[in-house]
mmCIF file of C-alpha atoms and ligand atoms in Angstrom:
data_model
loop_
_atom_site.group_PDB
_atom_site.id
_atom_site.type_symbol
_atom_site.label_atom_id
_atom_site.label_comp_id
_atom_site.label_asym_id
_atom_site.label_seq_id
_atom_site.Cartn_x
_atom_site.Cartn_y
_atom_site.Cartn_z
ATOM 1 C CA UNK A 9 184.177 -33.292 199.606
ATOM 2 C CA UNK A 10 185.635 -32.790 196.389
ATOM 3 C CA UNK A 11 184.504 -34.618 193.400
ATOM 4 C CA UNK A 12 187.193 -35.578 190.383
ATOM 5 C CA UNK A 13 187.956 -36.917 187.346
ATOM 6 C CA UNK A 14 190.470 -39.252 186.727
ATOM 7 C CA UNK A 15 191.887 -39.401 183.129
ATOM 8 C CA UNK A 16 194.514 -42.642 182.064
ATOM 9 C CA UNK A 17 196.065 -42.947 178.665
ATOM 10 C CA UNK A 18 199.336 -43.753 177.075
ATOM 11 C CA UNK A 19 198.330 -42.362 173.848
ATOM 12 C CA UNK A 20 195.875 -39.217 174.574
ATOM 13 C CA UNK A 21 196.956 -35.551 175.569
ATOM 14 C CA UNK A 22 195.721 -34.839 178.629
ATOM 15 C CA UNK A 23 196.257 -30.937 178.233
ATOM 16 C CA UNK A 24 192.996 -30.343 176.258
ATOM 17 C CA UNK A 25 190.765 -32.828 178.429
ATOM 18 C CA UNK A 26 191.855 -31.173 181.527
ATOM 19 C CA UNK A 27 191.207 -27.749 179.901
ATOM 20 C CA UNK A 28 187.249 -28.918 178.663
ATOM 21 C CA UNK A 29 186.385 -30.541 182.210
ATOM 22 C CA UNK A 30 187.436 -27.076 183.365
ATOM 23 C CA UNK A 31 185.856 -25.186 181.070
ATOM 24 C CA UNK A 32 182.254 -27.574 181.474
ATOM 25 C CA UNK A 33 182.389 -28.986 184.930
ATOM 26 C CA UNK A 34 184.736 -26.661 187.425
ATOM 27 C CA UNK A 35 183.098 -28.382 189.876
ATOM 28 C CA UNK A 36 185.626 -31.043 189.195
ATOM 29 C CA UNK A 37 188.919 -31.696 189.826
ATOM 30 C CA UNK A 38 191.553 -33.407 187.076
ATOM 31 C CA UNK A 39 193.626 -35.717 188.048
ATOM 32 C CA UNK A 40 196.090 -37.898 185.841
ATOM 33 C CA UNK A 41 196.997 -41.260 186.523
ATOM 34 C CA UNK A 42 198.717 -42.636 188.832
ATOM 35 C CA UNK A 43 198.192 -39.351 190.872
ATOM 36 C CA UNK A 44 194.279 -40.784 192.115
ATOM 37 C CA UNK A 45 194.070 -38.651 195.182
ATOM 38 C CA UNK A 46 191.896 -39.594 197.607
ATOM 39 C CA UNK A 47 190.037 -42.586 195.834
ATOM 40 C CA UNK A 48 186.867 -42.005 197.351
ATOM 41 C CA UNK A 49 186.370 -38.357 195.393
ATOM 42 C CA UNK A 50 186.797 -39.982 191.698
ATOM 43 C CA UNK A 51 183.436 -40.036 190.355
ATOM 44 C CA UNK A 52 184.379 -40.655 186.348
ATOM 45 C CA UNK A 53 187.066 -42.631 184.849
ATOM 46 C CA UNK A 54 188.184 -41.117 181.311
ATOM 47 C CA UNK A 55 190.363 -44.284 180.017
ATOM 48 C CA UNK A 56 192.331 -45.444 176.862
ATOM 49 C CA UNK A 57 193.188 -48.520 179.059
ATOM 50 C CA UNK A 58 194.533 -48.479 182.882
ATOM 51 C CA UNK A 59 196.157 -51.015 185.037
ATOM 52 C CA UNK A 60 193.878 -53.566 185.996
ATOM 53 C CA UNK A 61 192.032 -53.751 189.556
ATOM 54 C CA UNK A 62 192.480 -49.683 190.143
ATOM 55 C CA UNK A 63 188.948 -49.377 188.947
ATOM 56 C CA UNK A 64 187.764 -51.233 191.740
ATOM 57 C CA UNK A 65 189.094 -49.550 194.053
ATOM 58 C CA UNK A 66 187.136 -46.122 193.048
ATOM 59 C CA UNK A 67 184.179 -46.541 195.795
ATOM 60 C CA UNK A 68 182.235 -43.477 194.710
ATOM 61 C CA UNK A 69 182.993 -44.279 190.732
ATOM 62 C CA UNK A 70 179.779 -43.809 188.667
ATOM 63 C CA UNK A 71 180.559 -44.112 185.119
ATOM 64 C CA UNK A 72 183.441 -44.944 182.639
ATOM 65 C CA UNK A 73 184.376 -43.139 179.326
ATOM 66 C CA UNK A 74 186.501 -45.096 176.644
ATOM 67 C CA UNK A 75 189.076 -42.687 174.906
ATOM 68 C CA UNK A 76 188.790 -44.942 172.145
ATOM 69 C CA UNK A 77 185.672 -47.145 169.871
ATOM 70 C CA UNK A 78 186.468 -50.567 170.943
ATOM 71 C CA UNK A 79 186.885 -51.359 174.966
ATOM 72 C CA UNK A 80 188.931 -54.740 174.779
ATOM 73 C CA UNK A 81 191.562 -52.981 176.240
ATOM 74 C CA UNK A 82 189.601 -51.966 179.297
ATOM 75 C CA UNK A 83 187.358 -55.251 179.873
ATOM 76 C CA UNK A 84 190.563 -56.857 179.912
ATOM 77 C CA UNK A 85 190.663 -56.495 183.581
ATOM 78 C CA UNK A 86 189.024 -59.039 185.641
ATOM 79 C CA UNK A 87 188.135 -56.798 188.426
ATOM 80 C CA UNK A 88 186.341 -54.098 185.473
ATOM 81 C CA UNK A 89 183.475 -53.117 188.162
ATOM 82 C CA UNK A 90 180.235 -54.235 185.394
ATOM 83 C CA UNK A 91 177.670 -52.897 187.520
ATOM 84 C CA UNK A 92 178.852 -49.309 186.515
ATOM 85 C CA UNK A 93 177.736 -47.528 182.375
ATOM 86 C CA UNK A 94 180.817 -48.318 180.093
ATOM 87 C CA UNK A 95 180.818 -45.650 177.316
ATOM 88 C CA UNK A 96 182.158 -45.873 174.240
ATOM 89 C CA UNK A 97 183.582 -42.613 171.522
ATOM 90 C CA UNK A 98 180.547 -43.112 168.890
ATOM 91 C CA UNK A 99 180.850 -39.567 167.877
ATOM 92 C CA UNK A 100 184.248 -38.924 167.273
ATOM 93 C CA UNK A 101 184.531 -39.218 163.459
ATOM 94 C CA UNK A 102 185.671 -42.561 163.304
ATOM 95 C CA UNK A 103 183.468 -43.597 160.829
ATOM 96 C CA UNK A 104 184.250 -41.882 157.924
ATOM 97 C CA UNK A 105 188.110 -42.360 158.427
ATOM 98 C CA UNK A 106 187.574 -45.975 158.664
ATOM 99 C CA UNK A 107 185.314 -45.925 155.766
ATOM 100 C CA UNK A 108 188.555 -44.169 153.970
ATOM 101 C CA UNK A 109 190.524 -46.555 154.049
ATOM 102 C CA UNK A 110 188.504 -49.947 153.555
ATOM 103 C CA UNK A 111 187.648 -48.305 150.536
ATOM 104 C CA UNK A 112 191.209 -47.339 149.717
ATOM 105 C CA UNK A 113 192.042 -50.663 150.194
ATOM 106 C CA UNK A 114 189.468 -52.793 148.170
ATOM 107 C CA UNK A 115 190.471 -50.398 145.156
ATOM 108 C CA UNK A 116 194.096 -50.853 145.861
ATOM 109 C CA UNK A 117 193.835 -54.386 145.687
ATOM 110 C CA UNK A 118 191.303 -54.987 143.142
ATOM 111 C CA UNK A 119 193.115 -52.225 140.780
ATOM 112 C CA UNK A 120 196.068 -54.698 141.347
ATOM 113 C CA UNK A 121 197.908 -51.314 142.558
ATOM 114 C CA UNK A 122 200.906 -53.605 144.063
ATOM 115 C CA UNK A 123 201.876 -54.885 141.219
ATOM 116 C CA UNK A 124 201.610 -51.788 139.230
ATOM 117 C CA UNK A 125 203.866 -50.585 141.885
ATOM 118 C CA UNK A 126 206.687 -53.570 141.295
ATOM 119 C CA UNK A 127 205.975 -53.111 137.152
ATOM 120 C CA UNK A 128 207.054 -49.141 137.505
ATOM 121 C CA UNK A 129 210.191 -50.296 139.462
ATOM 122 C CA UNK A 130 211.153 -52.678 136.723
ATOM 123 C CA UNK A 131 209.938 -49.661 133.911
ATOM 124 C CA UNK A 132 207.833 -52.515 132.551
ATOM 125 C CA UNK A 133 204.917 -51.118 130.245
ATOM 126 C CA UNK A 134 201.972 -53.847 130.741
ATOM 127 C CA UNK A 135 198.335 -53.749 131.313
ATOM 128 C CA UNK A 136 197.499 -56.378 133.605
ATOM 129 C CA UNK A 137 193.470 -57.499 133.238
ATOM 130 C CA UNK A 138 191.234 -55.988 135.525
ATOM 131 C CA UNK A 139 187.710 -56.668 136.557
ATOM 132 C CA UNK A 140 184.430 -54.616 137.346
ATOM 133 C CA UNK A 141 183.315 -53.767 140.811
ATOM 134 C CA UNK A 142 180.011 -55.948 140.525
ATOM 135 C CA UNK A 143 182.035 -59.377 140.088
ATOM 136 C CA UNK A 144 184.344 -58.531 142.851
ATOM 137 C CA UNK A 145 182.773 -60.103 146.268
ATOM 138 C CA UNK A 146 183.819 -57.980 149.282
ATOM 139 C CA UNK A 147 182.956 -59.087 152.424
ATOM 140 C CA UNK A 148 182.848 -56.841 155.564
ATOM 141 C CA UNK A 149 182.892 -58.621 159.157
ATOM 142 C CA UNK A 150 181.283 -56.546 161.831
ATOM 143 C CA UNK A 151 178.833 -54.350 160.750
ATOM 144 C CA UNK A 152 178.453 -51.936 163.513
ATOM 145 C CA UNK A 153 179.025 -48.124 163.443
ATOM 146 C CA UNK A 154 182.344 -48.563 161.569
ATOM 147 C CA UNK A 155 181.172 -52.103 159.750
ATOM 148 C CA UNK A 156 178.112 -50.535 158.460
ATOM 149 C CA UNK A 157 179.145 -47.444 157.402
ATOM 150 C CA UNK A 158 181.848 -49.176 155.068
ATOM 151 C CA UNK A 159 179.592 -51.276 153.539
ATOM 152 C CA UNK A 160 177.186 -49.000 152.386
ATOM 153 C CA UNK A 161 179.918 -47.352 150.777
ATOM 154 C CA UNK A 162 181.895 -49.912 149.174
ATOM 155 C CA UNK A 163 178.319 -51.365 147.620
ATOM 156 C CA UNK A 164 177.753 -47.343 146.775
ATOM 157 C CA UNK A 165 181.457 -47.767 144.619
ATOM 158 C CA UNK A 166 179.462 -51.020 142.722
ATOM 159 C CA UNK A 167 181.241 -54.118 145.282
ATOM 160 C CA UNK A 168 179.245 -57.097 145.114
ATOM 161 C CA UNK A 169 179.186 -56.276 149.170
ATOM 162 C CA UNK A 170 177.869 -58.434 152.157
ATOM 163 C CA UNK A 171 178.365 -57.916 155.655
ATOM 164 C CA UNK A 172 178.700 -60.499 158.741
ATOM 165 C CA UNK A 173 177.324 -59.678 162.179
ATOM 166 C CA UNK A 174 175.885 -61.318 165.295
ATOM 167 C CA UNK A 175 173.293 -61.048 165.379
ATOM 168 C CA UNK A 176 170.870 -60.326 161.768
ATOM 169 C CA UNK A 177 170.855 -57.027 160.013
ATOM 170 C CA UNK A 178 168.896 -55.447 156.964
ATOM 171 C CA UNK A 179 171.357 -53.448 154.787
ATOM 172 C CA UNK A 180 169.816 -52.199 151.016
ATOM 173 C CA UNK A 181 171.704 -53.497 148.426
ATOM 174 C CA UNK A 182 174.354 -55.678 151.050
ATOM 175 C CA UNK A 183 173.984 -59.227 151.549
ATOM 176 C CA UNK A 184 173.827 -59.839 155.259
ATOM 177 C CA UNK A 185 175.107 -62.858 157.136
ATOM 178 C CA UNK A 186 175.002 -63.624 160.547
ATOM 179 C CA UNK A 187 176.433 -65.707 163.174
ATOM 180 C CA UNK A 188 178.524 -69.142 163.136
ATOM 181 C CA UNK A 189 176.197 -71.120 160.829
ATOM 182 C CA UNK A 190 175.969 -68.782 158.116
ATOM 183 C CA UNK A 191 180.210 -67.471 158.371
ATOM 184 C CA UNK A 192 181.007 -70.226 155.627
ATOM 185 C CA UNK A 193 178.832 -68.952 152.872
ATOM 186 C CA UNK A 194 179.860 -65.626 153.859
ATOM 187 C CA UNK A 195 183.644 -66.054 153.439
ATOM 188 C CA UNK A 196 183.136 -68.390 150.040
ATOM 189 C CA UNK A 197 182.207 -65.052 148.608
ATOM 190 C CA UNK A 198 184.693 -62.368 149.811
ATOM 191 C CA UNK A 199 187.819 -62.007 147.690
ATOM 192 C CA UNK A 200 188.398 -58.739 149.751
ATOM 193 C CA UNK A 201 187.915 -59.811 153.326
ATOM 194 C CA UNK A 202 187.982 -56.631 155.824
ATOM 195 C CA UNK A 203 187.900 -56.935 159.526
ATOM 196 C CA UNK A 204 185.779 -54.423 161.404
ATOM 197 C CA UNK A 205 185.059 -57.054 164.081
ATOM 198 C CA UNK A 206 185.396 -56.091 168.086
ATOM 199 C CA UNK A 207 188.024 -58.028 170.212
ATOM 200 C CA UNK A 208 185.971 -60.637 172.250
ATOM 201 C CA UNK A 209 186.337 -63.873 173.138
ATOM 202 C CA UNK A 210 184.154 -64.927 170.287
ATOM 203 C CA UNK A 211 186.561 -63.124 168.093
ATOM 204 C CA UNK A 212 190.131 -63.677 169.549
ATOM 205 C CA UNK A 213 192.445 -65.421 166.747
ATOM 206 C CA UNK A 214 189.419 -65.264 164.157
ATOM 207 C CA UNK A 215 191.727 -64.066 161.221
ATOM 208 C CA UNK A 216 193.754 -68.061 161.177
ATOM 209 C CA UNK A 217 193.845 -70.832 158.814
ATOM 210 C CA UNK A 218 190.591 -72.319 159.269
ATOM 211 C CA UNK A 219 189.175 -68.683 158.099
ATOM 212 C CA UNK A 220 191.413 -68.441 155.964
ATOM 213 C CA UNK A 221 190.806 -72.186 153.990
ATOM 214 C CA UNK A 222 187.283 -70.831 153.628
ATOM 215 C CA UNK A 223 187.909 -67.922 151.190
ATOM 216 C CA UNK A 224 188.642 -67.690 147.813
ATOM 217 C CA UNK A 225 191.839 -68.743 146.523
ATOM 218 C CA UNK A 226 193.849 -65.278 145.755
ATOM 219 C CA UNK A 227 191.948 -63.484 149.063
ATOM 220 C CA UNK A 228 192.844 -60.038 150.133
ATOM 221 C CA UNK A 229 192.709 -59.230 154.323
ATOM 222 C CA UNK A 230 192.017 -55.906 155.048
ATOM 223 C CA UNK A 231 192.658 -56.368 159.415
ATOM 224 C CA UNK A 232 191.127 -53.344 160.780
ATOM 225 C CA UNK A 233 189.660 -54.581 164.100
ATOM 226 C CA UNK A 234 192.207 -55.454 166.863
ATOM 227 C CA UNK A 235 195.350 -57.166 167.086
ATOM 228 C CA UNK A 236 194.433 -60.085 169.041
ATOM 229 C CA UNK A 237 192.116 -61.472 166.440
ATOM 230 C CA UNK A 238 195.119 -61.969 163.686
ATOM 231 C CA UNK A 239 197.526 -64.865 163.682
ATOM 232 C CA UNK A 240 200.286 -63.697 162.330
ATOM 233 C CA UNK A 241 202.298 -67.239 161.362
ATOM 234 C CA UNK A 242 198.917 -68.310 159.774
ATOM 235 C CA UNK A 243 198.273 -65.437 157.505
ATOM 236 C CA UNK A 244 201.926 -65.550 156.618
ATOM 237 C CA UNK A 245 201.849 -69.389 155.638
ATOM 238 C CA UNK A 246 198.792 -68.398 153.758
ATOM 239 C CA UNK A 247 200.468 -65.705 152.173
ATOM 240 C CA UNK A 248 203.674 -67.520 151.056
ATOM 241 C CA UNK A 249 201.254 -70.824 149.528
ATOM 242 C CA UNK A 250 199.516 -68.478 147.533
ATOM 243 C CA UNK A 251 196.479 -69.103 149.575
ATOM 244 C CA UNK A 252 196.005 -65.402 150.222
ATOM 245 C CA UNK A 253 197.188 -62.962 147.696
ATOM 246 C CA UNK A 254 197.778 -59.840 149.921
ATOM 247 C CA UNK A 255 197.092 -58.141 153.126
ATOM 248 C CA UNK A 256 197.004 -54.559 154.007
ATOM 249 C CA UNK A 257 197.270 -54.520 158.502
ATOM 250 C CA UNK A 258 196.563 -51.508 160.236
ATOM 251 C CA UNK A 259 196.294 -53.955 163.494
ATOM 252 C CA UNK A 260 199.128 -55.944 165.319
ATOM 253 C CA UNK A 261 199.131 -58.451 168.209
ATOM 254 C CA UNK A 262 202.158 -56.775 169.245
ATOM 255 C CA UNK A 263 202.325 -52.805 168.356
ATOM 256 C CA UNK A 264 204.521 -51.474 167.677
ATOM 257 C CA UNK A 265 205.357 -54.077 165.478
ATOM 258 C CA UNK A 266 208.942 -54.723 166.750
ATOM 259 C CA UNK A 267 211.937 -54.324 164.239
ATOM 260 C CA UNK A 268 212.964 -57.286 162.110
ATOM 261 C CA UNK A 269 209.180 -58.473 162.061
ATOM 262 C CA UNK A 270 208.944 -60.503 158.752
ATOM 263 C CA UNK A 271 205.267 -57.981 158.133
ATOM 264 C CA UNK A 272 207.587 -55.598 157.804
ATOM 265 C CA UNK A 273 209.333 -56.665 154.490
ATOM 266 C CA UNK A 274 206.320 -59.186 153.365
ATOM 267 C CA UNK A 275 206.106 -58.630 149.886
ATOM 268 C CA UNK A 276 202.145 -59.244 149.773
ATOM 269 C CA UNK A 277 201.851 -57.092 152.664
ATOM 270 C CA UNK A 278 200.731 -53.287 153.344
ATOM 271 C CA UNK A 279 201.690 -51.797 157.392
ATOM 272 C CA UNK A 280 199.825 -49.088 158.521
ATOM 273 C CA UNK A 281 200.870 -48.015 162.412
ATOM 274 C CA UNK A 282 197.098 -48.493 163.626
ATOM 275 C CA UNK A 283 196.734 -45.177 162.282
ATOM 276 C CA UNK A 284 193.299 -45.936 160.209
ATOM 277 C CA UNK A 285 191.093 -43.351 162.202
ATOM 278 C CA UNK A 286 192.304 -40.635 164.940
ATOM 279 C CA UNK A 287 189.377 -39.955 167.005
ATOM 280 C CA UNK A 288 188.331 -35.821 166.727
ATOM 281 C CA UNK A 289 188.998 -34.332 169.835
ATOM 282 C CA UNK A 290 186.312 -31.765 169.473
ATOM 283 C CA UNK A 291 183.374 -34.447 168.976
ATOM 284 C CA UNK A 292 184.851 -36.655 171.502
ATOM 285 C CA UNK A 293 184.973 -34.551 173.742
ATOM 286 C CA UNK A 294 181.261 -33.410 173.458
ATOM 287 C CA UNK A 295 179.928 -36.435 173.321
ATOM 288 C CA UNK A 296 182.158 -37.123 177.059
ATOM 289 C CA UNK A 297 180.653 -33.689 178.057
ATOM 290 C CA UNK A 298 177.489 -35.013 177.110
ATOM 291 C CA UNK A 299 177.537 -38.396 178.844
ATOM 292 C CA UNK A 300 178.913 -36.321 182.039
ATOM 293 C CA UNK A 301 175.923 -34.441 181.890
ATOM 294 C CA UNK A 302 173.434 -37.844 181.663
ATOM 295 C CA UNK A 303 175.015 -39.328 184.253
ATOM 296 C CA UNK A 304 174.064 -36.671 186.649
ATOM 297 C CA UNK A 305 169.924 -36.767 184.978
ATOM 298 C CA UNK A 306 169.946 -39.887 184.797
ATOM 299 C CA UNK A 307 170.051 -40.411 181.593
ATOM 300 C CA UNK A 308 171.175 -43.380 179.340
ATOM 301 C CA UNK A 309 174.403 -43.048 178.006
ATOM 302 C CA UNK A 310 175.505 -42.182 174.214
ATOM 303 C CA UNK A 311 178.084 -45.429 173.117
ATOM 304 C CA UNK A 312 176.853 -47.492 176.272
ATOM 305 C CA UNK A 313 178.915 -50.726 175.904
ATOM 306 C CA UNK A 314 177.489 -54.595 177.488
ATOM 307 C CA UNK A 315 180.470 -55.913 179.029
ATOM 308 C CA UNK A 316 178.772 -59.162 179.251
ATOM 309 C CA UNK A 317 178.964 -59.433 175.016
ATOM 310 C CA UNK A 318 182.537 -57.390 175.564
ATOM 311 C CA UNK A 319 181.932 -54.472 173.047
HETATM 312 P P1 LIG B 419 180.299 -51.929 166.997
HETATM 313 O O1 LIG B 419 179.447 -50.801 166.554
HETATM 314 O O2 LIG B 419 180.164 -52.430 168.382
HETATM 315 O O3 LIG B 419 180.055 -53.125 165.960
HETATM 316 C C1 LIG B 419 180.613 -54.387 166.128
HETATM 317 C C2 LIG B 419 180.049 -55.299 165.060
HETATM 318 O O4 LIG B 419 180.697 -56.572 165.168
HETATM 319 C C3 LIG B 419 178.556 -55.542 165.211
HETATM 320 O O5 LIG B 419 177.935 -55.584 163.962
HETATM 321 C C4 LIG B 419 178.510 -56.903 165.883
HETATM 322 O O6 LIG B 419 177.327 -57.654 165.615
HETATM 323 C C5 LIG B 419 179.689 -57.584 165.242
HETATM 324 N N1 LIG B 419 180.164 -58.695 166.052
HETATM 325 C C6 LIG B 419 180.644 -58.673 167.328
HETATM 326 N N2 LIG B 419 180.944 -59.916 167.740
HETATM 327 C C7 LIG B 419 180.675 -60.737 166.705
HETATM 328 C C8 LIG B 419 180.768 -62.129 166.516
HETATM 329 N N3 LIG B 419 181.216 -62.943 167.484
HETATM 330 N N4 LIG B 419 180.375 -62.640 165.329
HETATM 331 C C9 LIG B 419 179.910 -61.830 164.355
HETATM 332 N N5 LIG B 419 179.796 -60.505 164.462
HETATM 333 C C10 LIG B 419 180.167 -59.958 165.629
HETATM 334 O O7 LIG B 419 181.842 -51.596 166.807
HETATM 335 P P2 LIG B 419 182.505 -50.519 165.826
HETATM 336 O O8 LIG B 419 182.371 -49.164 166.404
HETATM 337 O O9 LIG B 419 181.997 -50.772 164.448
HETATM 338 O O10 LIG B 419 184.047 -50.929 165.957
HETATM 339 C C11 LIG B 419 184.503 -52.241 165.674
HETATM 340 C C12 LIG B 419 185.905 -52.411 166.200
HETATM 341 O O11 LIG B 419 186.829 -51.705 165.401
HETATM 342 C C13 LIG B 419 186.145 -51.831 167.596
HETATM 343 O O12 LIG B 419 185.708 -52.727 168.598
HETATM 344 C C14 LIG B 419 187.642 -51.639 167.625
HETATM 345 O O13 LIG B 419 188.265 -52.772 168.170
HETATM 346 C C15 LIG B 419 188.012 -51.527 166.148
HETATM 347 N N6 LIG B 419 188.585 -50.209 165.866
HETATM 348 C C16 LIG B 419 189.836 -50.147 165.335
HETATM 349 C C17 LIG B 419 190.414 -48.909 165.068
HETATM 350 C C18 LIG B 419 191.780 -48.797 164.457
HETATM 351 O O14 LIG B 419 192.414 -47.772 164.623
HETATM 352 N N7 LIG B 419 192.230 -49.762 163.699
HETATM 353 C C19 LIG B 419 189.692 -47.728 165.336
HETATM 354 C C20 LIG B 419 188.413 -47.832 165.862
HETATM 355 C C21 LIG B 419 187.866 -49.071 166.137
HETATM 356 P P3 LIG B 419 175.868 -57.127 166.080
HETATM 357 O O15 LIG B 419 175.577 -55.942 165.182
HETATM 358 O O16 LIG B 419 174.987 -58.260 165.814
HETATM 359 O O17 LIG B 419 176.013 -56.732 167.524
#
């Protein structure tokens, strides 16, 4: 019997997967969704996300690779078979781009860059008074392989930096919060609030008023994470009361962000097309090459996801 790969993706080339599996595995054939084949021969699922309830019908499936860090899109499905290894891309250089731009935008709001910006329009000569790093509370929620790694370099820059997780961590030189009870005191001190937080339940419509009440008036939101966690008429009420005083959104609960959206012309607001990190090809598709491999020792997976805590 023949033994294949099935690869589904709106947003990845398949060309240079197909041309790695061939190159690493010949043994296996790769096919493209919807063309399945005979269900019975796919024994690895290489998804961005794919209709819901087709995973289930894979009988000989025996492990999953996300195309992508975060797996929302795939747990989505109630039928996601949980009994099978989940990967994750942990090694595809996401860090550091991520890293790029929290840090690009703490600096451009705490260097007040917008309304340098609006002052050069207007040819208007005026120093506007700044602050240093160590007053400025930044607060980073989530501090996981993306989370973390911002962090460490925003308190590197001189942030007064703390993180918020779970479940607790031990960061040098961050203060670290953790879970429900301790959110409050975390938010009271982050005038630069950026979201690096997986979509779960837990986390669904997290970036809303009641967050938002709890920060300093004048807030920045740096919305990294996933679409589903921001609601968008909150954090423009927020916005418009003065509440907030700017967002930069690299995340949408619809994307593309249709036409006519009022993000679009916010004044307070930066769009980015959830283009903050493009995964590597190269390491993502070693450390798939490599998981392929442990599957067939036996061996835990690299990025191995719990679908029970969704990420
Ligand atoms: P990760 O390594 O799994 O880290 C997730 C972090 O969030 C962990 O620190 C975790 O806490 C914390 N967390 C999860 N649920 C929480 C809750 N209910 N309360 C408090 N903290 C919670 O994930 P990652 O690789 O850093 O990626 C994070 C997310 O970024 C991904 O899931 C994805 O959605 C998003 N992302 C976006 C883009 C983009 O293009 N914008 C690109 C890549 C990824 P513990 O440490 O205690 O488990």
């Amino acid at each position: 019997m023949t033994d294949a790969i099935l690869f589904a993706s709106d947003i990845d080339d398949p060309k240079p997967w197909r041309e790695v599996i061939a190159e690493r595995f010949p043994e296996l054939e790769f096919r493209v969704f919807p063309e399945i084949g005979r269900p019975e021969e796919i024994r690895y699922a290489l998804i961005w996300k794919i209709e819901g309830g087709v995973l289930r019908t894979l009988p000989k499936l025996q492990a999953i690779f996300a195309l992508g860090a975060g797996v929302d899109q795939i747990l989505i499905d109630p039928e996601f078979p949980r009994h099978l290894p989940l990967a994750r891309l942990v090694e595809a250089g996401l860090a550091e781009q991520m890293s790029e731009y929290a840090i690009f935008a703490t600096l451009y709001f705490h260097r007040q860059m917008a309304a340098y910006f609006a002052q050069q329009k207007r040819q208007e000569w005026r120093m506007l008074p700044g602050r240093h790093p160590a007053e400025r509370g930044v607060g980073v929620m989530g501090l996981g392989m993306l989370g973390a790694d911002a962090a460490k370099k925003l308190q590197f820059i001189g942030f007064r930096t703390a993180g918020w997780s779970r479940t607790p961590k031990h960061l040098p030189g961050i203060e670290c919060f953790a879970g429900p009870d301790q959110l409050e005191h975390f938010l009271a001190r982050s005038e630069v609030l950026i979201n690096l937080l997986p979509l779960t339940p837990s986390t669904r419509g997290i970036l809303g008023k009641a967050l938002f009440d709890q920060l300093p008036d004048g807030a920045f939101i740096v919305h990294l994470g996933r679409g589903g966690q921001l609601v968008v008429e909150d954090l423009i009420a927020a916005l418009d009361s003065g509440k907030l005083g700017g967002a930069m959104l690299d995340v949408f609960p619809q994307e593309p962000l249709p036409q006519g959206h009022p993000l679009w012309t916010h004044p307070k607001v930066v769009v980015t097309p959830h283009a903050s990190t493009a995964p590597i090809a190269s390491l993502a598709m070693g450390q798939v090459v490599e998981n392929i491999r442990r599957v067939g020792a036996g061996e835990p997976l690299i990025g191995l996801v719990d679908p029970e805590v969704g990420y």
